[in-house]
Coordinates of C-alpha atoms and ligand atoms in Angstrom, one line a residue:
X1 CA 0.0 0.0 0.0
X2 CA 1.4 3.5 -0.8
X3 CA 2.6 5.5 2.2
X4 CA -0.2 8.1 1.7
X5 CA -2.7 5.3 1.6
X6 CA -1.1 3.7 4.5
X7 CA -1.0 7.0 6.4
X8 CA -4.7 7.6 5.9
X9 CA -5.8 3.9 6.2
X10 CA -4.1 3.7 9.6
X11 CA -6.3 6.6 10.9
X12 CA -9.4 5.5 9.0
X13 CA -11.1 2.8 11.0
X14 CA -13.3 1.2 8.2
X15 CA -15.7 -0.4 10.5
X16 CA -19.4 -0.4 10.3
X17 CA -19.7 0.0 6.5
X18 CA -23.4 0.8 6.6
X19 CA -25.2 4.2 7.0
X20 CA -24.0 7.6 7.8
X21 CA -24.7 9.7 10.8
X22 CA -24.1 13.4 11.6
X23 CA -24.9 15.8 14.4
X24 CA -24.1 19.6 14.6
X25 CA -24.6 22.0 17.5
X26 CA -23.8 25.8 17.3
X27 CA -24.0 28.9 19.4
X28 CA -25.9 31.1 17.1
X29 CA -26.3 29.4 13.7
X30 CA -29.1 27.5 12.0
X31 CA -27.2 24.1 11.7
X32 CA -29.7 22.4 9.3
X33 CA -27.7 23.4 6.1
X34 CA -24.5 22.0 7.7
X35 CA -26.4 18.8 8.5
X36 CA -27.8 18.5 4.9
X37 CA -24.3 19.1 3.5
X38 CA -22.9 16.5 5.9
X39 CA -25.4 14.0 4.6
X40 CA -24.5 14.7 1.0
X41 CA -20.9 13.9 1.8
X42 CA -22.0 10.7 3.5
X43 CA -24.3 9.4 0.8
X44 CA -21.6 7.0 -0.4
X45 CA -22.3 5.2 2.9
X46 CA -25.8 4.5 2.2
X47 CA -28.7 6.1 0.5
X48 CA -32.1 4.3 0.8
X49 CA -33.6 6.7 3.4
X50 CA -32.8 9.9 5.1
X51 CA -34.0 11.9 8.2
X52 CA -33.2 14.9 10.4
X53 CA -34.2 15.7 14.0
X54 CA -33.9 19.4 15.3
X55 CA -34.2 20.3 18.9
X56 CA -36.3 23.5 19.2
X57 CA -37.6 25.1 22.4
X58 CA -38.1 22.0 24.3
X59 CA -39.4 19.8 21.6
X60 CA -38.0 17.7 18.7
X61 CA -39.0 18.4 15.1
X62 CA -38.4 15.3 12.9
X63 CA -38.7 14.9 9.2
X64 CA -37.6 11.5 7.6
X65 CA -38.5 9.3 4.8
X66 CA -37.5 6.6 2.2
X67 CA -35.5 7.6 -0.8
X68 CA -32.3 9.3 -1.7
X69 CA -31.4 12.5 0.0
X70 CA -32.3 15.0 -2.7
X71 CA -35.7 13.3 -3.2
X72 CA -36.5 13.3 0.5
X73 CA -35.1 16.8 0.8
X74 CA -37.7 18.0 -1.7
X75 CA -40.6 15.9 -0.6
X76 CA -40.3 16.8 3.1
X77 CA -38.8 20.3 2.7
X78 CA -35.9 19.5 4.9
X79 CA -34.4 23.0 4.3
X80 CA -37.3 24.5 6.1
X81 CA -36.1 23.0 9.4
X82 CA -34.4 25.5 11.6
X83 CA -32.4 25.0 14.9
X84 CA -29.1 25.3 16.7
X85 CA -28.8 21.6 17.3
X86 CA -29.7 18.7 14.9
X87 CA -28.9 15.1 13.9
X88 CA -29.1 13.5 10.5
X89 CA -28.9 10.1 9.0
X90 CA -28.5 8.5 5.6
X91 CA -29.4 4.8 5.7
X92 CA -28.2 1.5 4.2
X93 CA -30.9 -0.9 5.5
X94 CA -29.9 -3.9 7.4
X95 CA -32.9 -4.4 9.8
X96 CA -36.2 -3.7 8.1
X97 CA -36.9 -2.6 4.5
X98 CA -36.2 1.1 3.5
X99 CA -39.6 3.0 4.2
X100 CA -40.6 6.1 6.1
X101 CA -41.2 4.3 9.5
X102 CA -37.8 2.6 9.4
X103 CA -36.0 5.8 8.4
X104 CA -33.9 7.3 11.1
X105 CA -34.0 9.2 13.6
X106 CA -36.0 7.0 15.9
X107 CA -37.6 8.2 19.2
X108 CA -38.6 6.8 22.6
X109 CA -42.3 6.7 23.7
X110 CA -42.3 10.3 24.8
X111 CA -40.9 11.6 21.6
X112 CA -38.3 13.6 23.5
X113 CA -35.2 11.5 22.8
X114 CA -34.2 10.9 19.1
X115 CA -31.4 8.6 17.9
X116 CA -29.4 8.1 14.7
X117 CA -27.3 4.8 14.4
X118 CA -24.8 3.1 12.2
X119 CA -24.1 -0.5 13.1
X120 CA -25.9 -3.7 14.0
X121 CA -27.3 -4.5 17.4
X122 CA -26.9 -8.3 17.6
X123 CA -29.1 -8.9 20.7
X124 CA -31.9 -7.0 18.9
X125 CA -34.7 -9.6 19.2
X126 CA -34.3 -10.3 22.9
X127 CA -34.1 -6.5 23.7
X128 CA -37.1 -5.9 21.6
X129 CA -39.2 -8.6 23.4
X130 CA -38.1 -7.2 26.8
X131 CA -39.1 -3.6 26.0
X132 CA -42.4 -4.6 24.5
X133 CA -43.1 -6.7 27.6
X134 CA -42.5 -3.7 29.7
X135 CA -45.0 -1.7 27.7
X136 CA -42.8 0.2 25.2
X137 CA -44.6 1.0 22.0
X138 CA -42.1 0.2 19.2
X139 CA -43.1 1.7 15.7
X140 CA -40.4 0.5 13.4
X141 CA -38.7 -2.7 12.5
X142 CA -35.2 -1.4 13.1
X143 CA -32.7 -2.3 15.8
X144 CA -31.9 1.4 16.3
X145 CA -35.3 2.3 17.8
X146 CA -34.5 0.1 20.8
X147 CA -31.7 2.5 21.9
X148 CA -34.1 5.4 22.4
X149 CA -36.3 3.2 24.6
X150 CA -33.5 1.8 26.6
X151 CA -32.3 5.4 27.4
X152 CA -35.9 6.5 28.2
X153 CA -36.2 3.5 30.5
X154 CA -32.8 4.2 32.3
X155 CA -33.3 8.0 32.6
X156 CA -36.0 8.0 35.3
X157 CA -34.4 10.5 37.8
X158 CA -30.9 10.0 36.5
X159 CA -28.6 12.4 34.5
X160 CA -28.9 11.7 30.9
X161 CA -25.3 10.6 30.6
X162 CA -25.9 7.9 33.3
X163 CA -29.0 6.8 31.4
X164 CA -27.0 6.5 28.2
X165 CA -24.1 4.5 30.0
X166 CA -26.8 2.2 31.3
X167 CA -28.4 1.7 27.9
X168 CA -25.1 1.0 26.3
X169 CA -24.4 -1.7 28.9
X170 CA -27.4 -3.6 27.5
X171 CA -26.4 -3.5 23.9
X172 CA -24.3 -6.2 22.1
X173 CA -23.2 -5.3 18.7
X174 CA -21.7 -2.4 16.7
X175 CA -22.8 1.2 16.9
X176 CA -22.0 4.8 16.2
X177 CA -24.9 6.7 17.9
X178 CA -26.0 10.4 17.7
X179 CA -28.6 11.3 20.3
X180 CA -30.6 14.5 21.0
X181 CA -32.7 15.1 24.1
X182 CA -35.3 17.8 23.9
X183 CA -34.6 18.8 27.5
X184 CA -30.9 19.7 26.6
X185 CA -31.2 21.7 23.3
X186 CA -27.5 22.5 23.2
X187 CA -26.1 19.0 23.5
X188 CA -25.6 16.0 21.2
X189 CA -24.8 12.8 22.9
X190 CA -22.8 10.1 21.2
X191 CA -21.4 6.6 21.6
X192 CA -19.0 4.4 19.6
X193 CA -18.4 0.6 19.3
X194 CA -16.7 -0.7 16.2
X195 CA -18.5 1.7 13.8
X196 CA -16.7 4.9 12.8
X197 CA -17.4 8.1 14.8
X198 CA -15.5 11.3 14.8
X199 CA -15.9 14.7 16.3
X200 CA -15.3 17.9 14.4
X201 CA -14.3 21.2 16.2
X202 CA -15.1 24.7 14.6
X203 CA -15.6 28.2 16.0
X204 CA -18.7 28.2 18.1
X205 CA -19.8 24.9 16.5
X206 CA -19.1 21.2 17.1
X207 CA -20.1 18.2 15.1
X208 CA -19.9 14.4 15.1
X209 CA -20.1 12.2 12.1
X210 CA -19.4 8.7 10.7
X211 CA -16.6 10.0 8.5
X212 CA -14.2 12.8 7.9
X213 CA -15.8 14.3 4.8
X214 CA -19.0 15.4 6.7
X215 CA -16.9 17.3 9.2
X216 CA -14.7 19.3 6.9
X217 CA -17.3 22.1 6.6
X218 CA -17.1 22.6 10.3
X219 CA -13.3 22.6 10.6
X220 CA -10.2 20.6 10.1
X221 CA -9.6 19.7 13.7
X222 CA -10.9 16.2 14.2
X223 CA -11.1 14.0 17.4
X224 CA -10.8 10.3 16.7
X225 CA -13.0 8.3 19.1
X226 CA -12.2 4.8 20.2
X227 CA -14.6 1.8 20.8
X228 CA -16.3 1.9 24.1
X229 CA -16.3 5.7 24.3
X230 CA -19.3 7.9 24.7
X231 CA -20.2 11.4 25.9
X232 CA -21.6 14.7 24.5
X233 CA -20.7 17.8 22.5
X234 CA -21.9 21.4 23.0
X235 CA -21.0 24.2 20.7
X236 CA -17.9 25.0 22.7
X237 CA -17.2 22.0 24.8
X238 CA -17.2 18.2 24.9
X239 CA -16.9 15.4 27.4
X240 CA -15.7 11.9 26.5
X241 CA -16.1 8.9 28.8
X242 CA -14.9 5.3 28.5
X243 CA -17.1 2.4 29.5
X244 CA -15.4 0.1 32.1
X245 CA -15.6 -3.7 31.9
X246 CA -18.3 -4.8 34.3
X247 CA -20.0 -1.5 34.4
X248 CA -19.3 2.1 35.3
X249 CA -17.3 4.7 33.3
X250 CA -14.5 7.1 33.6
X251 CA -13.9 10.5 32.0
X252 CA -11.0 10.9 29.6
X253 CA -8.4 13.4 30.7
X254 CA -7.7 16.5 28.6
X255 CA -4.3 14.9 27.7
X256 CA -6.0 11.7 26.5
X257 CA -8.4 13.8 24.3
X258 CA -5.5 15.9 22.9
X259 CA -3.6 12.7 22.0
X260 CA -6.3 11.8 19.5
X261 CA -7.0 15.2 18.1
X262 CA -5.5 15.8 14.7
X263 CA -5.7 18.4 12.0
X264 CA -6.7 16.7 8.8
X265 CA -5.5 18.4 5.6
X266 CA -7.8 16.5 3.2
X267 CA -10.4 17.7 0.7
X268 CA -13.9 16.3 1.3
X269 CA -13.7 14.5 -2.0
X270 CA -10.3 12.9 -1.1
X271 CA -11.7 12.2 2.4
X272 CA -14.8 10.3 1.1
X273 CA -12.3 7.9 -0.5
X274 CA -10.6 7.6 2.9
X275 CA -7.5 9.3 1.4
X276 CA -7.3 6.6 -1.2
X277 CA -7.0 7.7 -4.9
X278 CA -10.0 5.6 -5.9
X279 CA -13.1 3.9 -4.3
X280 CA -12.0 0.6 -5.7
X281 CA -8.7 0.5 -3.7
X282 CA -10.5 1.8 -0.6
X283 CA -13.1 -1.0 -1.1
X284 CA -10.4 -3.6 -1.6
X285 CA -8.9 -2.6 1.8
X286 CA -12.4 -2.5 3.4
X287 CA -12.9 -6.2 2.6
X288 CA -11.8 -7.5 6.0
X289 CA -14.5 -5.4 7.7
X290 CA -17.1 -6.2 5.0
X291 CA -16.4 -10.0 5.5
X292 CA -16.5 -9.6 9.3
X293 CA -19.8 -7.7 9.2
X294 CA -21.3 -10.3 6.8
X295 CA -20.1 -13.2 9.1
X296 CA -21.5 -11.4 12.3
X297 CA -24.8 -10.5 10.6
X298 CA -25.4 -14.1 9.2
X299 CA -23.7 -16.7 11.4
X300 CA -26.7 -16.9 13.9
X301 CA -29.4 -15.8 11.5
X302 CA -32.3 -18.3 11.4
X303 CA -32.9 -17.4 7.8
X304 CA -29.7 -19.5 7.0
X305 CA -31.3 -22.6 8.6
X306 CA -34.5 -22.0 6.6
X307 CA -32.5 -21.6 3.3
X308 CA -30.4 -24.7 4.1
X309 CA -33.5 -26.8 4.7
X310 CA -35.0 -25.6 1.4
X311 CA -31.8 -26.4 -0.5
X312 CA -31.5 -29.9 1.2
X313 CA -35.0 -30.9 0.2
X314 CA -35.1 -29.5 -3.3
X315 CA -35.4 -31.6 -6.3
X316 CA -32.8 -29.5 -8.1
X317 CA -30.9 -26.4 -6.9
X318 CA -30.1 -23.9 -9.7
X319 CA -27.7 -21.1 -8.8
X320 CA -28.1 -18.0 -11.0
X321 CA -26.1 -14.8 -11.1
X322 CA -24.1 -12.6 -13.5
X323 CA -20.5 -11.6 -13.5
X324 CA -18.7 -11.6 -10.2
X325 CA -21.8 -12.9 -8.4
X326 CA -21.7 -15.9 -10.7
X327 CA -18.3 -16.6 -9.6
X328 CA -19.4 -16.4 -5.9
X329 CA -22.1 -18.9 -7.0
X330 CA -19.4 -21.2 -8.4
X331 CA -17.6 -21.1 -5.1
X332 CA -20.9 -22.0 -3.4
X333 CA -21.4 -24.9 -5.8
X334 CA -18.0 -26.3 -5.1
X335 CA -18.3 -26.0 -1.3
X336 CA -21.8 -27.4 -1.3
X337 CA -20.7 -30.4 -3.3
X338 CA -17.9 -30.9 -0.8
X339 CA -19.7 -30.2 2.4
X340 CA -23.3 -31.0 1.6
X341 CA -22.8 -33.6 -1.1
X342 CA -25.3 -31.5 -3.2
X343 CA -24.6 -31.3 -7.0
X344 CA -26.0 -27.9 -8.0
X345 CA -26.5 -26.2 -11.3
X346 CA -24.6 -22.9 -11.4
X347 CA -26.0 -21.0 -14.4
X348 CA -25.2 -17.6 -15.9
X349 CA -28.5 -15.7 -15.4
X350 CA -28.9 -14.7 -19.1
X351 CA -28.7 -18.4 -20.1
X352 CA -31.5 -19.6 -17.9
X353 CA -34.3 -18.9 -20.2
X354 CA -32.9 -21.5 -22.6
X355 CA -33.2 -24.3 -20.1
X356 CA -36.1 -22.9 -17.9
X357 CA -38.5 -25.7 -19.2
X358 CA -36.5 -28.1 -17.0
X359 CA -37.3 -26.0 -13.9
X360 CA -40.0 -27.4 -11.7
X361 CA -42.1 -26.7 -8.7
X362 CA -39.8 -28.8 -6.4
X363 CA -36.8 -26.9 -7.4
X364 CA -35.0 -24.0 -5.6
X365 CA -33.4 -21.1 -7.5
X366 CA -30.6 -19.4 -5.5
X367 CA -30.2 -15.9 -7.0
X368 CA -27.1 -14.0 -6.2
X369 CA -26.8 -10.2 -6.9
X370 CA -25.0 -7.5 -4.9
X371 CA -27.2 -4.8 -6.4
X372 CA -30.3 -6.8 -6.5
X373 CA -31.2 -5.0 -9.7
X374 CA -29.5 -7.0 -12.4
X375 CA -32.0 -7.5 -15.2
X376 CA -30.8 -11.0 -16.3
X377 CA -30.9 -12.3 -12.7
X378 CA -34.4 -10.8 -12.0
X379 CA -35.6 -12.4 -15.3
X380 CA -34.2 -15.8 -14.3
X381 CA -36.1 -15.4 -11.0
X382 CA -39.3 -14.5 -12.8
X383 CA -39.1 -17.6 -15.1
X384 CA -38.4 -19.8 -12.1
X385 CA -41.3 -18.5 -10.1
X386 CA -43.5 -18.9 -13.1
X387 CA -42.7 -22.6 -13.0
X388 CA -43.5 -22.8 -9.4
X389 CA -39.9 -23.0 -8.0
X390 CA -38.9 -21.4 -4.7
X391 CA -36.4 -18.5 -4.9
X392 CA -33.8 -17.7 -2.4
X393 CA -32.3 -14.3 -2.9
X394 CA -28.7 -13.2 -1.7
X395 CA -28.1 -9.5 -2.0
X396 CA -26.3 -6.6 -0.6
X397 CA -29.2 -4.2 -0.9
X398 CA -32.3 -4.5 1.4
X399 CA -35.4 -3.4 -0.5
X400 CA -33.9 -4.1 -3.9
X401 CA -36.0 -5.8 -6.7
X402 CA -34.3 -9.0 -6.0
X403 CA -35.0 -8.8 -2.3
X404 CA -38.6 -8.0 -2.9
X405 CA -39.0 -10.8 -5.3
X406 CA -37.4 -13.5 -3.2
X407 CA -39.3 -16.0 -1.1
X408 CA -36.4 -16.1 1.3
X409 CA -33.8 -13.4 1.7
X410 CA -30.1 -13.4 2.8
X411 CA -28.0 -10.3 3.0
X412 CA -24.4 -9.6 2.7
X413 CA -23.2 -6.6 4.8
X414 CA -20.6 -5.1 2.6
X415 CA -22.1 -1.6 2.6
X416 CA -22.4 0.4 -0.6
X417 CA -19.9 -0.5 -3.2
X418 CA -19.1 2.6 -5.3
X419 CA -16.4 1.2 -7.6
X420 CA -17.9 -0.5 -10.7
X421 CA -15.6 -3.5 -10.1
X422 CA -17.0 -5.8 -7.4
X423 CA -14.5 -6.6 -4.7
X424 CA -15.7 -6.4 -1.1
X425 CA -19.2 -7.6 -2.3
X426 CA -17.6 -10.6 -3.9
X427 CA -15.8 -11.8 -0.7
X428 CA -18.9 -10.9 1.3
X429 CA -21.0 -13.2 -0.9
X430 CA -18.4 -15.9 -0.6
X431 CA -18.5 -15.7 3.2
X432 CA -22.3 -15.8 3.3
X433 CA -22.6 -18.6 0.8
X434 CA -19.9 -20.8 2.6
X435 CA -21.9 -20.3 5.9
X436 CA -24.9 -21.5 3.9
X437 CA -23.1 -24.5 2.4
X438 CA -22.1 -25.6 5.9
X439 CA -25.6 -25.2 7.2
X440 CA -26.9 -27.1 4.2
X441 CA -24.4 -30.0 4.9
X442 CA -26.0 -30.5 8.3
X443 CA -29.4 -30.6 6.7
X444 CA -28.4 -33.2 4.2
X445 CA -26.6 -35.2 6.8
X446 CA -23.3 -34.9 5.0
X447 CA -21.8 -32.9 7.9
X448 CA -22.5 -33.4 11.6
X449 CA -23.3 -30.3 13.5
X450 CA -20.1 -30.1 15.6
X451 CA -18.0 -30.4 12.4
X452 CA -20.1 -27.7 10.7
X453 CA -19.8 -25.5 13.8
X454 CA -16.0 -25.9 14.0
X455 CA -15.5 -25.0 10.3
X456 CA -17.9 -22.0 10.7
X457 CA -15.8 -21.0 13.8
X458 CA -12.5 -21.3 11.7
X459 CA -14.1 -18.8 9.3
X460 CA -13.9 -16.2 11.9
X461 CA -10.2 -15.9 10.9
X462 CA -11.0 -14.9 7.4
X463 CA -11.0 -11.2 8.0
X464 CA -7.5 -11.3 9.6
X465 CA -6.2 -13.7 6.9
X466 CA -7.6 -11.3 4.3
X467 CA -5.8 -8.4 5.9
X468 CA -2.5 -10.4 5.8
X469 CA -3.2 -11.3 2.2
X470 CA -3.7 -7.7 1.2
X471 CA -0.5 -6.6 2.9
X472 CA 1.5 -9.6 1.3
X473 CA -0.1 -9.2 -2.1
X474 CA 0.1 -5.5 -2.8
X475 CA 3.8 -5.1 -3.3
X476 CA 4.0 -8.2 -5.4
X477 CA 0.9 -7.2 -7.5
X478 CA 2.4 -3.8 -8.0
X479 CA 5.8 -5.2 -9.2
X480 CA 3.9 -7.7 -11.5
X481 CA 1.9 -4.8 -12.9
X482 CA 5.0 -2.7 -13.4
X483 CA 6.7 -5.6 -15.4
X484 CA 3.6 -6.5 -17.3
X485 CA 3.7 -5.8 -21.1
X486 CA 1.4 -8.3 -22.7
X487 CA -2.0 -7.9 -24.4
X488 CA -3.3 -11.1 -23.0
X489 CA -2.8 -13.8 -20.3
X490 CA -4.2 -17.0 -18.9
X491 CA -5.5 -17.3 -15.4
X492 CA -5.7 -21.1 -14.6
X493 CA -7.1 -23.0 -11.7
X494 CA -8.7 -26.3 -10.9
X495 CA -11.6 -26.9 -8.5
X496 CA -12.0 -23.9 -6.2
X497 CA -9.0 -22.4 -7.9
X498 CA -10.9 -22.2 -11.2
X499 CA -13.7 -20.1 -9.6
X500 CA -11.1 -17.7 -8.1
X501 CA -9.3 -17.6 -11.5
X502 CA -12.5 -16.6 -13.2
X503 CA -13.0 -13.7 -10.8
X504 CA -9.4 -12.6 -11.1
X505 CA -9.6 -12.7 -14.9
X506 CA -12.8 -10.6 -14.9
X507 CA -11.1 -7.9 -12.7
X508 CA -8.2 -7.7 -15.1
X509 CA -10.4 -7.5 -18.2
X510 CA -12.9 -4.9 -16.7
X511 CA -10.5 -2.3 -15.3
X512 CA -7.1 -2.9 -17.0
X513 CA -8.7 -3.8 -20.4
X514 CA -6.2 -6.6 -20.8
X515 CA -7.6 -9.9 -22.3
X516 CA -7.3 -12.2 -19.3
X517 CA -8.8 -15.6 -19.9
X518 CA -9.6 -18.0 -17.0
X519 CA -9.5 -21.6 -17.9
X520 CA -9.8 -24.9 -16.0
X521 CA -6.1 -25.8 -15.8
X522 CA -6.8 -29.4 -16.7
X523 CA -8.5 -28.3 -19.8
X524 CA -5.8 -26.0 -21.0
X525 CA -3.9 -28.8 -22.8
X526 CA -7.1 -29.6 -24.9
X527 CA -6.3 -26.6 -27.2
X528 CA -5.7 -23.3 -25.3
X529 CA -2.0 -24.3 -24.6
X530 CA -1.4 -23.7 -28.3
X531 CA -1.5 -20.0 -27.7
X532 CA 1.6 -20.3 -25.3
X533 CA 4.9 -19.0 -26.5
X534 CA 8.0 -17.5 -25.0
X535 CA 7.1 -15.1 -22.1
X536 CA 3.3 -15.6 -22.5
X537 CA 2.0 -14.6 -19.0
X538 CA 0.2 -17.4 -17.1
X539 CA -1.2 -16.9 -13.6
X540 CA -2.1 -20.1 -11.7
X541 CA -4.4 -20.2 -8.7
X542 CA -3.4 -23.2 -6.5
X543 CA -5.9 -24.3 -4.0
X544 CA -5.7 -27.2 -1.5
X545 CA -8.5 -29.2 -3.3
X546 CA -6.2 -29.4 -6.4
X547 CA -2.4 -29.6 -5.8
X548 CA -2.2 -31.4 -9.2
X549 CA -2.4 -27.9 -10.8
X550 CA 1.4 -27.9 -10.3
X551 CA 1.6 -30.2 -13.3
X552 CA -0.3 -27.8 -15.5
X553 CA 2.0 -24.9 -14.3
X554 CA 5.1 -26.9 -15.2
X555 CA 3.6 -27.8 -18.7
X556 CA 3.1 -24.0 -19.4
X557 CA 6.6 -23.2 -18.1
X558 CA 8.1 -25.9 -20.2
X559 CA 6.6 -24.2 -23.3
X560 CA 8.3 -20.8 -22.4
X561 CA 5.4 -19.2 -20.6
X562 CA 6.1 -16.8 -17.8
X563 CA 4.2 -18.5 -14.9
X564 CA 3.1 -17.0 -11.6
X565 CA 1.8 -19.6 -9.2
X566 CA -0.1 -18.1 -6.2
X567 CA -0.9 -20.4 -3.3
X568 CA -1.4 -20.5 0.4
X569 CA 2.1 -20.8 1.8
X570 CA 1.4 -24.1 3.4
X571 CA 0.1 -25.8 0.3
X572 CA 2.8 -28.3 -0.9
X573 CA 3.1 -28.3 -4.7
X574 CA 5.3 -30.7 -6.8
X575 CA 7.2 -27.9 -8.7
X576 CA 10.6 -29.5 -8.5
X577 CA 11.2 -29.3 -12.3
X578 CA 10.4 -25.6 -12.3
X579 CA 12.6 -23.4 -14.4
X580 CA 13.6 -19.7 -14.2
X581 CA 10.4 -18.6 -15.9
X582 CA 8.2 -19.6 -13.0
X583 CA 7.6 -17.6 -9.8
X584 CA 5.8 -19.1 -6.8
X585 CA 4.0 -16.5 -4.7
X586 CA 3.4 -17.6 -1.1
X587 CA 0.3 -16.0 0.5
X588 CA -0.9 -16.6 4.1
X589 CA -1.4 -20.3 5.1
X590 CA -4.9 -21.7 5.0
X591 CA -4.2 -24.6 7.3
X592 CA -5.7 -26.8 4.5
X593 CA -9.1 -25.3 5.1
X594 CA -10.5 -24.8 1.6
X595 CA -13.1 -22.3 2.7
X596 CA -10.5 -19.8 3.7
X597 CA -8.7 -19.9 0.4
X598 CA -10.8 -17.4 -1.6
X599 CA -9.9 -14.8 1.1
X600 CA -6.3 -15.6 0.8
X601 CA -6.0 -15.9 -3.0
X602 CA -8.4 -13.2 -4.4
X603 CA -6.6 -10.1 -3.2
X604 CA -3.6 -10.5 -5.4
X605 CA -5.7 -10.6 -8.5
X606 CA -7.8 -7.6 -7.4
X607 CA -4.7 -5.6 -6.6
X608 CA -2.8 -6.7 -9.9
X609 CA -5.9 -5.5 -11.9
X610 CA -6.1 -2.3 -9.9
X611 CA -2.4 -1.4 -10.1
X612 CA -2.2 -2.3 -13.8
X613 CA -5.3 -0.2 -14.6
X614 CA -3.8 2.8 -12.8
X615 CA -0.4 2.3 -14.6
X616 CA -2.1 2.1 -17.9
X617 CA -3.8 5.5 -17.2
X618 CA -7.4 4.2 -16.8
X619 CA -9.9 5.2 -14.1
X620 CA -10.5 2.0 -12.1
X621 CA -13.7 3.4 -10.6
X622 CA -15.3 4.1 -13.9
X623 CA -14.1 1.6 -16.5
X624 CA -15.2 2.3 -20.1
X625 CA -18.4 0.7 -21.4
X626 CA -19.4 -0.5 -18.0
X627 CA -22.1 0.3 -15.5
X628 CA -22.2 -0.7 -11.8
X629 CA -25.5 -2.4 -12.3
X630 CA -26.8 -3.8 -15.7
X631 CA -30.6 -3.2 -15.4
X632 CA -31.2 -3.9 -19.1
X633 CA -31.3 -7.1 -21.1
Ligands
AGP701 C1 -18.1 -7.2 -11.5 O1 -16.9 -6.6 -11.1 C2 -18.9 -6.4 -12.5 N1 -19.3 -5.2 -11.8 C3 -20.2 -7.1 -12.9 O2 -19.7 -8.4 -13.6 C4 -21.2 -7.5 -11.8 O3 -20.7 -8.5 -11.0 C5 -22.4 -8.0 -12.5 O4 -23.0 -7.1 -13.3 C6 -23.5 -8.5 -11.5 O5 -23.9 -7.5 -10.7 P1 -24.9 -7.9 -9.5 O6 -24.1 -8.6 -8.5 O7 -25.2 -6.5 -8.9 O8 -26.0 -8.7 -9.9

């Protein structure tokens, strides 16, 4: 990673990839324009609904609704709101579809406490049951609303800060919270746990937000908060406390606050990319968090069990998707064959109509689409439903067309992906689908529950392995890109390696515009090897289900190809007869657990494609001829 990127990435805690929150309080300034500006700068974090709460003479004024910021701004005349203190939110739905009721801010029963939130409350259902049993009237389907009621419950006769601390003690999960209390019109309370939250300091004005870009209109002095911290800001002051294990809290000293106060010399545009030059490289480095959020959000989700039982009892399982999502579907098909002994039909979505007569009412169609709006995939779903099949949808966008059309829904939690090339959504799909394959193995009886649980447990290490793979891969990918001078290359793999090779080749094609062709390594000698001549580049994805791929690598090298073998470091390959034109690139070890290998092997191909694209003078975020979502046939 470049020094500049490293410098910024060290300060940017890319946690909590969903939603954007902002709060502004000033001495004598209508803060609503600053809140709206801040929401504009946070829209890249989520944009399916928007809302603002203003404290004004002892009451709260709230306007919120489903839709993108500018549409809601016009529909609800957000600019008419006036006040010295306000909080705002732009949502990326995780609990509950995007609609007016589920839009933030959310309030307590009395309507005097309003909350905006980025993150996921894991013990949401038990907290909800307890609050309802104690008479609270919950209006939305969101996890966020519970926070307002927990504070309301704890505040009887106590200072608000104590009520907040008590409420936080009941919450398990991730959060960046902005809270206003009608009784204290010049304060905004906050709390942070694994979702980003920062404080901005200006003249007679202070603000808090999910990310730096939203604070740069307030000032360049930023206070970086840590997990477990909470407190409040006023226009000219702030207090930060740290929750203590086992309850209670302690106030940070002025020295501790000063130690994490920095002056940030970034433009808002640069800051929305986290200081990275492009969204794509930022999203490549966000992958550990995206995969962790997807794991956390799904590993205990009962919907996974329901999906597994549908798959296990289906006559046929057809997996349909396009592009990168199709490659995630290939990974799923391989792992399901291995762990659930299910032979699935992974089909390119635009090809389904030619075989749909064979789809029947006892079949299950698993549709994978990060956007949930891909025409081909939606069309395949329509055809399958017409023929009575059940449709399970896997998407990154709650409320998308695919989400609404699915009989059962599963969600990745990668947050919005701005770069046209799918990266963090791919490995998030892989994580979700591997968890699904394991669960399905228990349903088919191919896996006993303890074994499935132990593999699912081992998948917890995927984010850290992914981080290590990113760090190990970038310098190598950069050097390979610098030395690369060919118009085409092969990317070979067998078994799981072939699915990873297909995804890597797609990245290289779509953003570096180099003809990268993925091929099953065993098939390459049935014709394609005729293309190979001296220095013809061949990249090989070696995975632990297919060490025999070493033979294919040697065949290529023997014909003069320039071969790069990428493998988990602990995968033994018979490469003894390798010559000078073969390099072996050792990536973090997988311990032989196949499910970990997409997280170890994908980054080098993503980074090679990105570095080559930039070196060739292209814009990786906006590759020619491509759209982020293909909503036409
Ligand atoms: C992948 O980098 C491309 N952006 C493209 O192939 C994409 O994966 C495909 O269009 C499917 O998109 P979806 O996941 O939103 O359905």
